Short mmCIF file of C-alpha atoms in Angstrom, two decimals:
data_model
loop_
_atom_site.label_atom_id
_atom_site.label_comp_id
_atom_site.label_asym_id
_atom_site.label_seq_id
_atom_site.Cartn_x
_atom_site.Cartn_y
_atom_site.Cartn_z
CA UNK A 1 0.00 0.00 0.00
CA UNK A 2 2.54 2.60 1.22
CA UNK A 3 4.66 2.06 -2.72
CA UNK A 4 1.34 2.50 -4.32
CA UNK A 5 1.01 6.38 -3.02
CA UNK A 6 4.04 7.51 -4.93
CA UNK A 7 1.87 6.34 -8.21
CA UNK A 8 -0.99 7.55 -7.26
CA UNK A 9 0.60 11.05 -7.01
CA UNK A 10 2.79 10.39 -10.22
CA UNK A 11 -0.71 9.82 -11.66
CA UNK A 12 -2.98 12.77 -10.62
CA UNK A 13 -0.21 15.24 -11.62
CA UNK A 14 0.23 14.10 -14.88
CA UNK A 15 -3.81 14.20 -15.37
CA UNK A 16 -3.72 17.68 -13.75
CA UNK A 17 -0.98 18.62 -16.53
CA UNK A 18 -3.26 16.59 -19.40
CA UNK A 19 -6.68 19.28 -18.14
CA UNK A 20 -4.86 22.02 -18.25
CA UNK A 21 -2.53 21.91 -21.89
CA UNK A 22 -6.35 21.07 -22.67
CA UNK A 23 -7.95 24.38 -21.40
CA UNK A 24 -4.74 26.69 -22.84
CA UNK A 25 -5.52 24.62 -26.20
CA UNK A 26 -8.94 25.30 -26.37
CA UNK A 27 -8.50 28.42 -24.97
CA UNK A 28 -5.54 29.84 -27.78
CA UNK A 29 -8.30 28.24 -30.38
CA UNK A 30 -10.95 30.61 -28.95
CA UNK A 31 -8.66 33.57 -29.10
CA UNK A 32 -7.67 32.27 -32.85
CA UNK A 33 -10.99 32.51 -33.89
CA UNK A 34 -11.77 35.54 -32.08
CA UNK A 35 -8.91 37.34 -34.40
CA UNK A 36 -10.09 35.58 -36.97
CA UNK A 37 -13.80 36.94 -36.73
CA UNK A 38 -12.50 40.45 -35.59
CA UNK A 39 -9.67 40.74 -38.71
CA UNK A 40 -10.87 39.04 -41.39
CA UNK A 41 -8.72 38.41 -44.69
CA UNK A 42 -9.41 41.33 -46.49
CA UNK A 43 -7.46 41.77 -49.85
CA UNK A 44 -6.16 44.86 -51.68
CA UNK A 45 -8.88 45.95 -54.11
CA UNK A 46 -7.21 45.36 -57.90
CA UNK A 47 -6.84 48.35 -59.02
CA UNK A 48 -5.04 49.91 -56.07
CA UNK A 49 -2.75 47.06 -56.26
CA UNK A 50 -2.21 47.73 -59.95
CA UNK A 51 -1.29 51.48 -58.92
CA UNK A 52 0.67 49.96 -56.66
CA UNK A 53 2.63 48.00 -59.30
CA UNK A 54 2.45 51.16 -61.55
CA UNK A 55 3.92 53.50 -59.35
CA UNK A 56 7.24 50.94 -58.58
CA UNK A 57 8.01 50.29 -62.02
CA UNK A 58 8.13 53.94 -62.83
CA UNK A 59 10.67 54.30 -59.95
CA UNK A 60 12.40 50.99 -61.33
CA UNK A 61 11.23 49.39 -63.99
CA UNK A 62 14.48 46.69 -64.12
CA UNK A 63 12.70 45.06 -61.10
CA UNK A 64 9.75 42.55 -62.02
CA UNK A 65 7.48 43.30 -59.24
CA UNK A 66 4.82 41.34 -60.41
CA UNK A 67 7.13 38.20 -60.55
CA UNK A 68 8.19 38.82 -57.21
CA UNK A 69 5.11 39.99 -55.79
CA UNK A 70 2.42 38.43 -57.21
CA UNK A 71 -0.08 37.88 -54.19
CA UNK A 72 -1.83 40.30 -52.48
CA UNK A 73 -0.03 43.06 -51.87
CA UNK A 74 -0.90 43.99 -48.46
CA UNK A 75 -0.77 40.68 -47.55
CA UNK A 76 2.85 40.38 -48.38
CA UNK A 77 4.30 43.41 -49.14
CA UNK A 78 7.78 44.61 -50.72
CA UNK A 79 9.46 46.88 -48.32
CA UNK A 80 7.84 50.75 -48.47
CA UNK A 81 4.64 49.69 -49.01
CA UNK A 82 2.83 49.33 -45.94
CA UNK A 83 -1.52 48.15 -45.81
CA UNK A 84 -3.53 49.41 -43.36
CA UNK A 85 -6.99 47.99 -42.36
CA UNK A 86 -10.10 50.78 -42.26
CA UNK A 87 -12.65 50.25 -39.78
CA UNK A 88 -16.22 50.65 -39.88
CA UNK A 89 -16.87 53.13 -36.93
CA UNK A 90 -19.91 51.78 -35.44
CA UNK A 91 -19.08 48.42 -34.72
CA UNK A 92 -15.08 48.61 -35.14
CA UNK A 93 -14.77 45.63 -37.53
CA UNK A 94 -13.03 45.94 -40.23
CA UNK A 95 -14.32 46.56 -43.66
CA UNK A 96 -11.49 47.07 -45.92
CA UNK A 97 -7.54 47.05 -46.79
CA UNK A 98 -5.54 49.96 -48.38
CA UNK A 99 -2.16 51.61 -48.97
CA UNK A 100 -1.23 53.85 -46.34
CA UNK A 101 2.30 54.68 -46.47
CA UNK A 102 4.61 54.84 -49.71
CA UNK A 103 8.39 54.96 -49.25
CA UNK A 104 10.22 55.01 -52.42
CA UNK A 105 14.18 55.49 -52.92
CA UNK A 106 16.72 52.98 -51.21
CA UNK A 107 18.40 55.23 -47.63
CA UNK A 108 20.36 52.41 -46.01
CA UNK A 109 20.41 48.68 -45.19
CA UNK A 110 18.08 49.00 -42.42
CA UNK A 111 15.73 51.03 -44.50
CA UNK A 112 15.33 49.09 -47.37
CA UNK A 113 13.00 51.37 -49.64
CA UNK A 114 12.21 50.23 -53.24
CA UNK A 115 15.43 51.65 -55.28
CA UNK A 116 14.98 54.20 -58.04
CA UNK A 117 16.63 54.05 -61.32
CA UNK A 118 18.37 56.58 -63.05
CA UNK A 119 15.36 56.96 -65.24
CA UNK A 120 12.72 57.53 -62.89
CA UNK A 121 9.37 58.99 -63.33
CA UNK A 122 6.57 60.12 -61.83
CA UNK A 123 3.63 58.19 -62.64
CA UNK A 124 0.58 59.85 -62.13
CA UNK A 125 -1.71 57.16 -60.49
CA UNK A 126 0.50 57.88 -57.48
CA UNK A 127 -1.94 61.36 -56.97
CA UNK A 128 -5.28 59.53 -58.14
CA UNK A 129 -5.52 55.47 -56.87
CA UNK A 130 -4.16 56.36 -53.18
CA UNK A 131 -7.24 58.27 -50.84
CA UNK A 132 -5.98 56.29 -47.58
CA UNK A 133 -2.49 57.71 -47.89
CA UNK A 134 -0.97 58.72 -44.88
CA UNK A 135 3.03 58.93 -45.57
CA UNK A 136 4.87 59.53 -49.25
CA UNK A 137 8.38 59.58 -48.90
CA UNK A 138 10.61 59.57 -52.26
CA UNK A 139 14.18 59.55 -51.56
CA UNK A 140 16.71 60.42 -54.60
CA UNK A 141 14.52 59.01 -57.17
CA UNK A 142 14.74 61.72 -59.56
CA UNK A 143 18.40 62.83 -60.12
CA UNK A 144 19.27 62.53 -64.23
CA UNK A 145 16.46 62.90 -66.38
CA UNK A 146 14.32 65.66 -65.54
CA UNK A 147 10.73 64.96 -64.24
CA UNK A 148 7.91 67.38 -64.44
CA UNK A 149 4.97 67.56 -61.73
CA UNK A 150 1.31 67.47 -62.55
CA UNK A 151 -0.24 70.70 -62.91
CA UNK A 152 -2.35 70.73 -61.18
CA UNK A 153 -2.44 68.19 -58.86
CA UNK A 154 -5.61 66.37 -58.15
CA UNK A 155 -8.15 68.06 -55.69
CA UNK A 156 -8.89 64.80 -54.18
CA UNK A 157 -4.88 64.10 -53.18
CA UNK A 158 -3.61 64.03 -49.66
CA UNK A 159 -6.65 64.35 -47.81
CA UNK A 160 -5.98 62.35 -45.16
CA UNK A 161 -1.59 62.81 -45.63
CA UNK A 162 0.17 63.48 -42.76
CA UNK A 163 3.78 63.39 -43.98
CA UNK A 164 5.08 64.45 -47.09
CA UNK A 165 8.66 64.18 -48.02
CA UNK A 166 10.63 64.55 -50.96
CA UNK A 167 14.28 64.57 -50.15
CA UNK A 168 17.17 65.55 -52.80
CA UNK A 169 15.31 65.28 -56.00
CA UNK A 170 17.02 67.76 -58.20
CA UNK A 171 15.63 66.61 -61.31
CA UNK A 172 12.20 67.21 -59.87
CA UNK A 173 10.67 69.95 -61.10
CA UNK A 174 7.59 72.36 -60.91
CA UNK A 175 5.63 75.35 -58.92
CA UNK A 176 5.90 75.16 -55.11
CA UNK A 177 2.09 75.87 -55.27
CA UNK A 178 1.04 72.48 -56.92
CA UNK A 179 3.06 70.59 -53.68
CA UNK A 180 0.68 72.44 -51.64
CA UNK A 181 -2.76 70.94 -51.48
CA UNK A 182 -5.56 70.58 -49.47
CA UNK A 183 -3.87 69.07 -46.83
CA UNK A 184 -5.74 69.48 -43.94
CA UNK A 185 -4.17 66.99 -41.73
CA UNK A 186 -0.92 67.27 -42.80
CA UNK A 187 1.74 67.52 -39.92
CA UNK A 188 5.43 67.27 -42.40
CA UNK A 189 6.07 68.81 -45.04
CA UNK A 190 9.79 68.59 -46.26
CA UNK A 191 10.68 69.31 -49.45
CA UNK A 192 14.39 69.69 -49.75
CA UNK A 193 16.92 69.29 -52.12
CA UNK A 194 14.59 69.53 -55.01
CA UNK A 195 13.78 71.53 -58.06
CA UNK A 196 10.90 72.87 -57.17
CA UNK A 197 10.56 76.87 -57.90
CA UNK A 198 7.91 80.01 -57.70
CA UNK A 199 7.06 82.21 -54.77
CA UNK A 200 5.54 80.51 -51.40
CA UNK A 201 1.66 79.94 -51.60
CA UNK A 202 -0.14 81.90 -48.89
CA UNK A 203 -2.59 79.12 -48.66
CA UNK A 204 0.45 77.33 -47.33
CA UNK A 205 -1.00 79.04 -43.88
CA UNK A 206 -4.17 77.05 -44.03
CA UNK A 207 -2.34 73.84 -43.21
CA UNK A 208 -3.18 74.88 -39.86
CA UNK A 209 -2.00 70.90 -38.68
CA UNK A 210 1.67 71.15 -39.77
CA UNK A 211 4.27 70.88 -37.12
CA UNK A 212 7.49 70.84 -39.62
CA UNK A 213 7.67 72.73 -43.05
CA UNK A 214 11.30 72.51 -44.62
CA UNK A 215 11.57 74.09 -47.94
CA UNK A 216 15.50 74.49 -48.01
CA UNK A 217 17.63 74.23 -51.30
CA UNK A 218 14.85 74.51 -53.68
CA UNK A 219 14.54 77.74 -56.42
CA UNK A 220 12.11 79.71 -54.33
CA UNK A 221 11.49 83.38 -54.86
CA UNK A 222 9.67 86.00 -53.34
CA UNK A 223 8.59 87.27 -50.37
CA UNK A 224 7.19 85.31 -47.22
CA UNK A 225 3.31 86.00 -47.41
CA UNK A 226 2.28 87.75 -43.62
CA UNK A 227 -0.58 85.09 -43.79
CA UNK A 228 1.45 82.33 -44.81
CA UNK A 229 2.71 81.43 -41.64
CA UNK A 230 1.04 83.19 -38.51
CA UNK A 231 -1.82 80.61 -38.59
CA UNK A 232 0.26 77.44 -38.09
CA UNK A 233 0.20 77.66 -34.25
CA UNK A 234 2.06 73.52 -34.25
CA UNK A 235 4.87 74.91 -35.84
CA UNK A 236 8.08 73.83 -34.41
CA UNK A 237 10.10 73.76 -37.64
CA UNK A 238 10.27 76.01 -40.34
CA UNK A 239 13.32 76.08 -42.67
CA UNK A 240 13.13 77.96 -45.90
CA UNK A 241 17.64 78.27 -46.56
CA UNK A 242 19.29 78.00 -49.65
CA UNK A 243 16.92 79.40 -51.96
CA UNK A 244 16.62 83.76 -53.55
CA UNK A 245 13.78 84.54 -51.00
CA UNK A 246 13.74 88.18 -50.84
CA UNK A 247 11.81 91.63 -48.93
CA UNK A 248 11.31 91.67 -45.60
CA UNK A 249 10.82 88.68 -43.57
CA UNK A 250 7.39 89.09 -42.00
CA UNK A 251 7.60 90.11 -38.30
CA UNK A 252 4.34 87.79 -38.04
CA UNK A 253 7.05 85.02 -37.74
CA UNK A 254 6.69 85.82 -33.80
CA UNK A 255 3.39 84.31 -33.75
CA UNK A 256 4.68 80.75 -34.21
CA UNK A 257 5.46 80.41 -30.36
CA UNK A 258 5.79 77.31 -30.11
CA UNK A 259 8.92 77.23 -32.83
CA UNK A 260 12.01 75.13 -31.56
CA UNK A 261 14.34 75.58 -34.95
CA UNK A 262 14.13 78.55 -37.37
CA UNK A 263 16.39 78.38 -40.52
CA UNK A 264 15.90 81.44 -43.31
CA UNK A 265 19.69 80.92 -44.08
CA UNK A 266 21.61 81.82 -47.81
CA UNK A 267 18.30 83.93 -48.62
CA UNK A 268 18.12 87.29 -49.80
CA UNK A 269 16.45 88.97 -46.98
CA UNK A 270 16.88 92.51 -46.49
CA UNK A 271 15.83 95.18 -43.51
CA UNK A 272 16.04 94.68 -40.20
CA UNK A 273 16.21 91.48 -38.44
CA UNK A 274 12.21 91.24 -37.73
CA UNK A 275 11.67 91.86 -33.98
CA UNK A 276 9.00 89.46 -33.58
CA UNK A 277 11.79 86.43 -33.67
CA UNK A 278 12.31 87.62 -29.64
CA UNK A 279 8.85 86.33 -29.21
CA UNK A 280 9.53 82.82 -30.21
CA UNK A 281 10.49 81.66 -26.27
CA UNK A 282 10.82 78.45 -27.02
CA UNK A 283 13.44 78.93 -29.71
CA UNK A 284 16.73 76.37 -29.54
CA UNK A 285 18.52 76.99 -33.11
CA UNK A 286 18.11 80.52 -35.00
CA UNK A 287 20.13 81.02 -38.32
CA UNK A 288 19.64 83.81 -40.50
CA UNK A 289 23.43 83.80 -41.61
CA UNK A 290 23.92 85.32 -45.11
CA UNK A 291 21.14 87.47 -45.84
CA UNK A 292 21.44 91.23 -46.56
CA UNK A 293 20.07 92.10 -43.49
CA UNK A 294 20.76 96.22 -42.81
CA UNK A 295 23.22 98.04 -40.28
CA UNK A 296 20.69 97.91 -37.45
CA UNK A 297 23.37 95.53 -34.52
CA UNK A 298 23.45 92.82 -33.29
CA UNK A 299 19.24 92.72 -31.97
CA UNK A 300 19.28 93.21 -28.11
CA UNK A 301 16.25 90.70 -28.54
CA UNK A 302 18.34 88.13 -28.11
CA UNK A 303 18.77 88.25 -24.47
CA UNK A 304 15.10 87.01 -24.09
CA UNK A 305 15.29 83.90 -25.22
CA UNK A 306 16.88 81.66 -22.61
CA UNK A 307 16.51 78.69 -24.17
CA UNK A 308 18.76 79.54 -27.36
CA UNK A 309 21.36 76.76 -28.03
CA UNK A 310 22.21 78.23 -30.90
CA UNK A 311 22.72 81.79 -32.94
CA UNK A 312 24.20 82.44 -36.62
CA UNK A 313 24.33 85.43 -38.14
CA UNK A 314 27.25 85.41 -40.28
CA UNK A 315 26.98 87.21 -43.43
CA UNK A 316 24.73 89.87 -42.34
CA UNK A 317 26.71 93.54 -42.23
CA UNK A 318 24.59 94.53 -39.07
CA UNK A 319 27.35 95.83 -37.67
CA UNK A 320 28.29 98.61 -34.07
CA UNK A 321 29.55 96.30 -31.43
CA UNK A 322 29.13 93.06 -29.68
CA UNK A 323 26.30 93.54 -26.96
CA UNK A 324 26.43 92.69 -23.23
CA UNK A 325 23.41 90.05 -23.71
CA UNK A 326 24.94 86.75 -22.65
CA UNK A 327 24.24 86.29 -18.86
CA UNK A 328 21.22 85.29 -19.69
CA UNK A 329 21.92 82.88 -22.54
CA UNK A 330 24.10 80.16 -20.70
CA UNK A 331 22.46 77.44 -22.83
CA UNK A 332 24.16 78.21 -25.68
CA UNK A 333 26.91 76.18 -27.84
CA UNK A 334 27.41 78.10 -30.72
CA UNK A 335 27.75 81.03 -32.07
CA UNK A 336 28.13 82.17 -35.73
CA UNK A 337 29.17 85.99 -35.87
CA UNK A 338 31.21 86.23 -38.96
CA UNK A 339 31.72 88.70 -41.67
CA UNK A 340 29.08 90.84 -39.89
CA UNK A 341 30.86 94.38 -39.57
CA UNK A 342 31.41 94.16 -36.08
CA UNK A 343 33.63 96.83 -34.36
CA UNK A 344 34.77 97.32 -30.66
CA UNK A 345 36.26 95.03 -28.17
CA UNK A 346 35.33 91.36 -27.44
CA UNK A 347 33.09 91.35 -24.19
CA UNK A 348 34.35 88.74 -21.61
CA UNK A 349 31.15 88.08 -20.63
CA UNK A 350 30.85 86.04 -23.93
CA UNK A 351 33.07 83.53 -21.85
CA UNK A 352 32.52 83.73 -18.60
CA UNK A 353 28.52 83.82 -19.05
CA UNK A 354 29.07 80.69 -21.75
CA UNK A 355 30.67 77.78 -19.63
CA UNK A 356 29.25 75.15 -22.22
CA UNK A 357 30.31 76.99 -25.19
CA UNK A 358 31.43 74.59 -28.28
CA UNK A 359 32.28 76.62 -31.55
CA UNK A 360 32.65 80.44 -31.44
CA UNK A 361 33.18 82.22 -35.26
CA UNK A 362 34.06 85.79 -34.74
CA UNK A 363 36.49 86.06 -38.00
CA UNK A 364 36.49 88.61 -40.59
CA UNK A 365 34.90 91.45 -38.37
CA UNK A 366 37.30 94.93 -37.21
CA UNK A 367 37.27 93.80 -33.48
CA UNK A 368 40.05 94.92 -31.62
CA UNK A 369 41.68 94.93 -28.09
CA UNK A 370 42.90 91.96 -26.40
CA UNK A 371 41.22 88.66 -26.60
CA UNK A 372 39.68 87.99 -22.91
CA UNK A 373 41.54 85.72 -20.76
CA UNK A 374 38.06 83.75 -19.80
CA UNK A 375 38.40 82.24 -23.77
CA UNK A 376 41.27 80.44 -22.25
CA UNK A 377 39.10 78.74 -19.77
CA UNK A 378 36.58 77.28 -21.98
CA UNK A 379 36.35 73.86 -20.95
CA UNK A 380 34.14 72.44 -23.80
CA UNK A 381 35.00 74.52 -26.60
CA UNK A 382 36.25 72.48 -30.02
CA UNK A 383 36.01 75.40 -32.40
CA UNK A 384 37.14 79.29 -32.00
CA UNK A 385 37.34 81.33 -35.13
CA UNK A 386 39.19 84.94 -34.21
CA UNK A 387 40.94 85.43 -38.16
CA UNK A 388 41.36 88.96 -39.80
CA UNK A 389 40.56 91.01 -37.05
CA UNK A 390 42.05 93.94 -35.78
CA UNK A 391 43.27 91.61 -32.28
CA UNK A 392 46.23 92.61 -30.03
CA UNK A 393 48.29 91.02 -26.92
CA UNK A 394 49.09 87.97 -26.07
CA UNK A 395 46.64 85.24 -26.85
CA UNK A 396 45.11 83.82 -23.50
CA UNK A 397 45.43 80.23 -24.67
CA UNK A 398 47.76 77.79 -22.62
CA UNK A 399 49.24 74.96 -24.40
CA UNK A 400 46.87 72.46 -23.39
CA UNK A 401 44.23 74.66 -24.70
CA UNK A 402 45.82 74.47 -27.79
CA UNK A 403 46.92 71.05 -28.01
CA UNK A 404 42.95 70.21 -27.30
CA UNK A 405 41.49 72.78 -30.03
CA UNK A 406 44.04 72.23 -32.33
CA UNK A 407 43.77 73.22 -35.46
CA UNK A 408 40.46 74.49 -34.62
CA UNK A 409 41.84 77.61 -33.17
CA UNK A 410 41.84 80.14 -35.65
CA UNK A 411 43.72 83.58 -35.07
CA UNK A 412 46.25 84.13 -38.02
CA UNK A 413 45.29 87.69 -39.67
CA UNK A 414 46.05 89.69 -36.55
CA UNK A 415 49.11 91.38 -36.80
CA UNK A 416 49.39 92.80 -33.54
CA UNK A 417 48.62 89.58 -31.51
CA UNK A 418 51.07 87.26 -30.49
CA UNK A 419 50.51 83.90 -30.22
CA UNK A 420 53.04 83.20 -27.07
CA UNK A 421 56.51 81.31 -26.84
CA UNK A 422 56.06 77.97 -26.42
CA UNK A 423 53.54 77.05 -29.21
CA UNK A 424 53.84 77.85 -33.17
CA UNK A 425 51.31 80.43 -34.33
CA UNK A 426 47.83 78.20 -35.14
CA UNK A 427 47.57 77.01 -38.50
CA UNK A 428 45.76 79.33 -40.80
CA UNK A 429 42.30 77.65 -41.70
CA UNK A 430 39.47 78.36 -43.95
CA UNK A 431 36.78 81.12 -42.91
CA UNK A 432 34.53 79.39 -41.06
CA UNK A 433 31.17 78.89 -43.06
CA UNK A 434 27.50 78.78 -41.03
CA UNK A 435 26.33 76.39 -43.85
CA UNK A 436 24.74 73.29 -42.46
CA UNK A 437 27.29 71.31 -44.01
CA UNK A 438 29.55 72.22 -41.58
CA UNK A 439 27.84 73.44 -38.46
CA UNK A 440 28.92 71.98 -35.33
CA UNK A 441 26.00 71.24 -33.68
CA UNK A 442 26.56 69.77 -29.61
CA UNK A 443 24.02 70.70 -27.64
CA UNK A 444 25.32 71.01 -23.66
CA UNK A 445 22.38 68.96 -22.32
CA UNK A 446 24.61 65.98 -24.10
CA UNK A 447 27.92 67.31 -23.81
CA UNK A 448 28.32 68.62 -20.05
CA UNK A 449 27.46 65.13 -18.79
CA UNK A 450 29.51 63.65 -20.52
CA UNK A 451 32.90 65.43 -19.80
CA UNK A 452 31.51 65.67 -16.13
CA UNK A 453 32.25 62.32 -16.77
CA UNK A 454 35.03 61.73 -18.11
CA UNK A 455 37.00 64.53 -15.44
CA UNK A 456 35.15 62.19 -12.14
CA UNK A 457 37.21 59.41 -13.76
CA UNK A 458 40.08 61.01 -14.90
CA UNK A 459 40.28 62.33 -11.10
CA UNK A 460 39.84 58.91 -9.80
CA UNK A 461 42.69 57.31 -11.81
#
């Protein structure tokens, strides 16, 4: 009897384990055929599939898509196509299956967009067979042979688009105006690198949704309509540099408060730098570098927005001297003052207000005096550009400094400063250009930690 309880045990557990793989069977089968029921298998109606296979070949036609893909396309889909289910809003069951994002042009390995041929076009189904489209992105397709947009562009496009991107597309070409539809719920709109040309649209400011518009190196002319902009209260980028935008630029730019990055750079701009940028509190990166902004200084505006990380305004002859605003800018990294006109000594406060300070360009100005000692004590700083200037003394820069910086440090074109005796005179470098190409851009909330860092275990070793 007592060897016959070890069994008995042995027994009950293993028809305690049979019940229960039983109930997480039947229970999985349940859920199965809940999905099932709740997501049914829904196929891509024909002819948006036969867009679909339109719209790649004219992107690539040395790639048999319809070989490779001849099922269902949402059902298995080649990379950048992705199917999204719409859902009848009464009962939430689904009722149909459509295109909803597009991503055309190969960016990297782990991106793998259809690739475009050199002898892309632009098939025009791609702005009739899509209404569910949420996301276009074309990506170098159109570089060689040149490619004209419709004109117009169907009413019925982009109703429900939320991101629109065409990025380096020189061959691209056609009005800025027929990009901008009635896009209601668009939040992106970047069109960079393209051909596009024509004067902004001011119904541009009835995209009252968009939180990024990025126009840069384009052919755009004109002025900024006042109404093209002051409506778009999402706004947190708007970059229209590297195109022959010209006038004023509207001082309603102030009413995009909550703006993060503003770019008008390599524009034609003229006046006065519009006061209503001091509005924009929340601003972190301001360039309006190379413009023809007037002889009004350096705006005093400046020292109101705290959160600046950083200023360029290279290029601009505003010229009188540098201002005392930089107590109250301690955020920022970089600063882009060259070719500007400037006169009058460097303030110290530049460096002794700017402990996280990265790149300084001051070059090409008629500053004179001595260059403050606090420069020399500039823990973070990788970049300082004081050529051609009128500079005198002894530079405040101890060997270390230099042996960090480099050939960074830039002070050859002042004849009356000496570099000290126990370094060689820096290297003579390029002016520094405020192009985007080569912008240093370290923001302190990344950099301080980090040498923080690195000095605890420096210390400790």
């Amino acid at each position: 009897m007592a060897s016959s309880r070890p069994n008995l045990s042995l027994l009950l557990l293993l028809l305690l384990f049979l019940f229960t793989a039983t109930a997480i069977t039947t229970s999985q089968q349940n859920e199965d055929d809940d999905d099932s029921s709740s997501s049914p298998q829904l196929a891509l109606d024909p002819s948006e599939q036969e867009a679909v296979y339109r719209v790649l070949d004219s992107v690539n036609s040395a790639i048999s898509w319809r070989t490779i893909f001849p099922d269902d396309l949402c059902a298995s889909p080649p990379d950048g196509v992705v199917c999204d289910y719409l859902y009848a809003s009464q009962n939430g069951v689904a009722t149909s299956v459509h295109v909803t994002e597009l991503h055309l042009g190969f960016v990297s390995d782990y991106t793998q967009n259809p690739p475009c041929s050199s002898n892309s076009t632009l098939d025009p189904l791609l702005f009739t067979s899509f209404k569910h489209l949420r996301k276009l992105f074309v990506y170098k397709c159109f570089t060689v042979a040149r490619v004209s947009l419709p004109d117009p562009i169907p009413e019925g496009f982009g109703s429900v688009l939320e991101e629109l991107v065409f990025i380096e597309n020189p061959s691209l070409v056609g009005e800025i105006g027929a990009m901008i539809g009635n896009f209601t719920k668009l939040r992106r709109l970047v069109l960079t690198g393209n051909g596009f040309h024509g004067s902004l649209p001011g119904r541009i400011g009835d995209l009252v949704s968009l939180e990024e518009v990025t126009l840069s190196r384009n052919r755009l002319s004109g002025g900024v309509p006042t109404n093209a902009t002051s409506r778009l209260k999402n706004l947190k980028v708007l970059d229209f540099s590297h195109n022959f935008l010209n006038g004023n630029a509207p001082d309603s730019i102030g009413d995009l408060t909550e703006l993060l990055k503003l770019d008008l750079s390599f524009n034609e701009f003229t006046g006065e730098i519009p006061s209503g940028v001091g509005k924009l509190k929340k601003l972190i990166f301001l360039d309006l570098s190379y413009n023809r902004f007037g002889n009004f200084g350096v705006p005093l505006f400046l020292a109101e927005m705290p959160r600046l990380r950083e200023i360029h305004l290279s290029g601009n002859k505003l010229g009188g001297a540098i201002p005392e605003i930089w107590k109250n800018l301690k955020g920022l990294s970089g600063i882009g003052f060259s070719r500007m006109g400037l006169q009058g000594n460097i303030p110290a406060s530049m460096a002794s207000s700017l402990k996280n300070l990265c790149f300084i360009a001051l070059d090409n100005n008629n500053l004179d005096g001595e260059i403050p000692e606090e420069f020399g004590r500039l823990g973070f700083v990788r970049e300082i550009n004081l050529e051609n200037n009128n500079l005198i003394g002894k530079a405040p820069f101890a060997d270390g400094f230099r042996d960090r910086v480099g050939r960074k440090l830039k002070l050859s074109g002042n004849p009356s400063l000496h570099y000290g005796k126990s370094s060689d005179p820096p290297v003579p470098g390029p002016a520094l250009s405020s192009s985007a190409a080569t912008r240093v851009l370290v923001l302190p909330l990344v950099s301080f930690p980090v040498a923080l860092l690195a000095l605890y275990i420096s210390m400790k070793q």
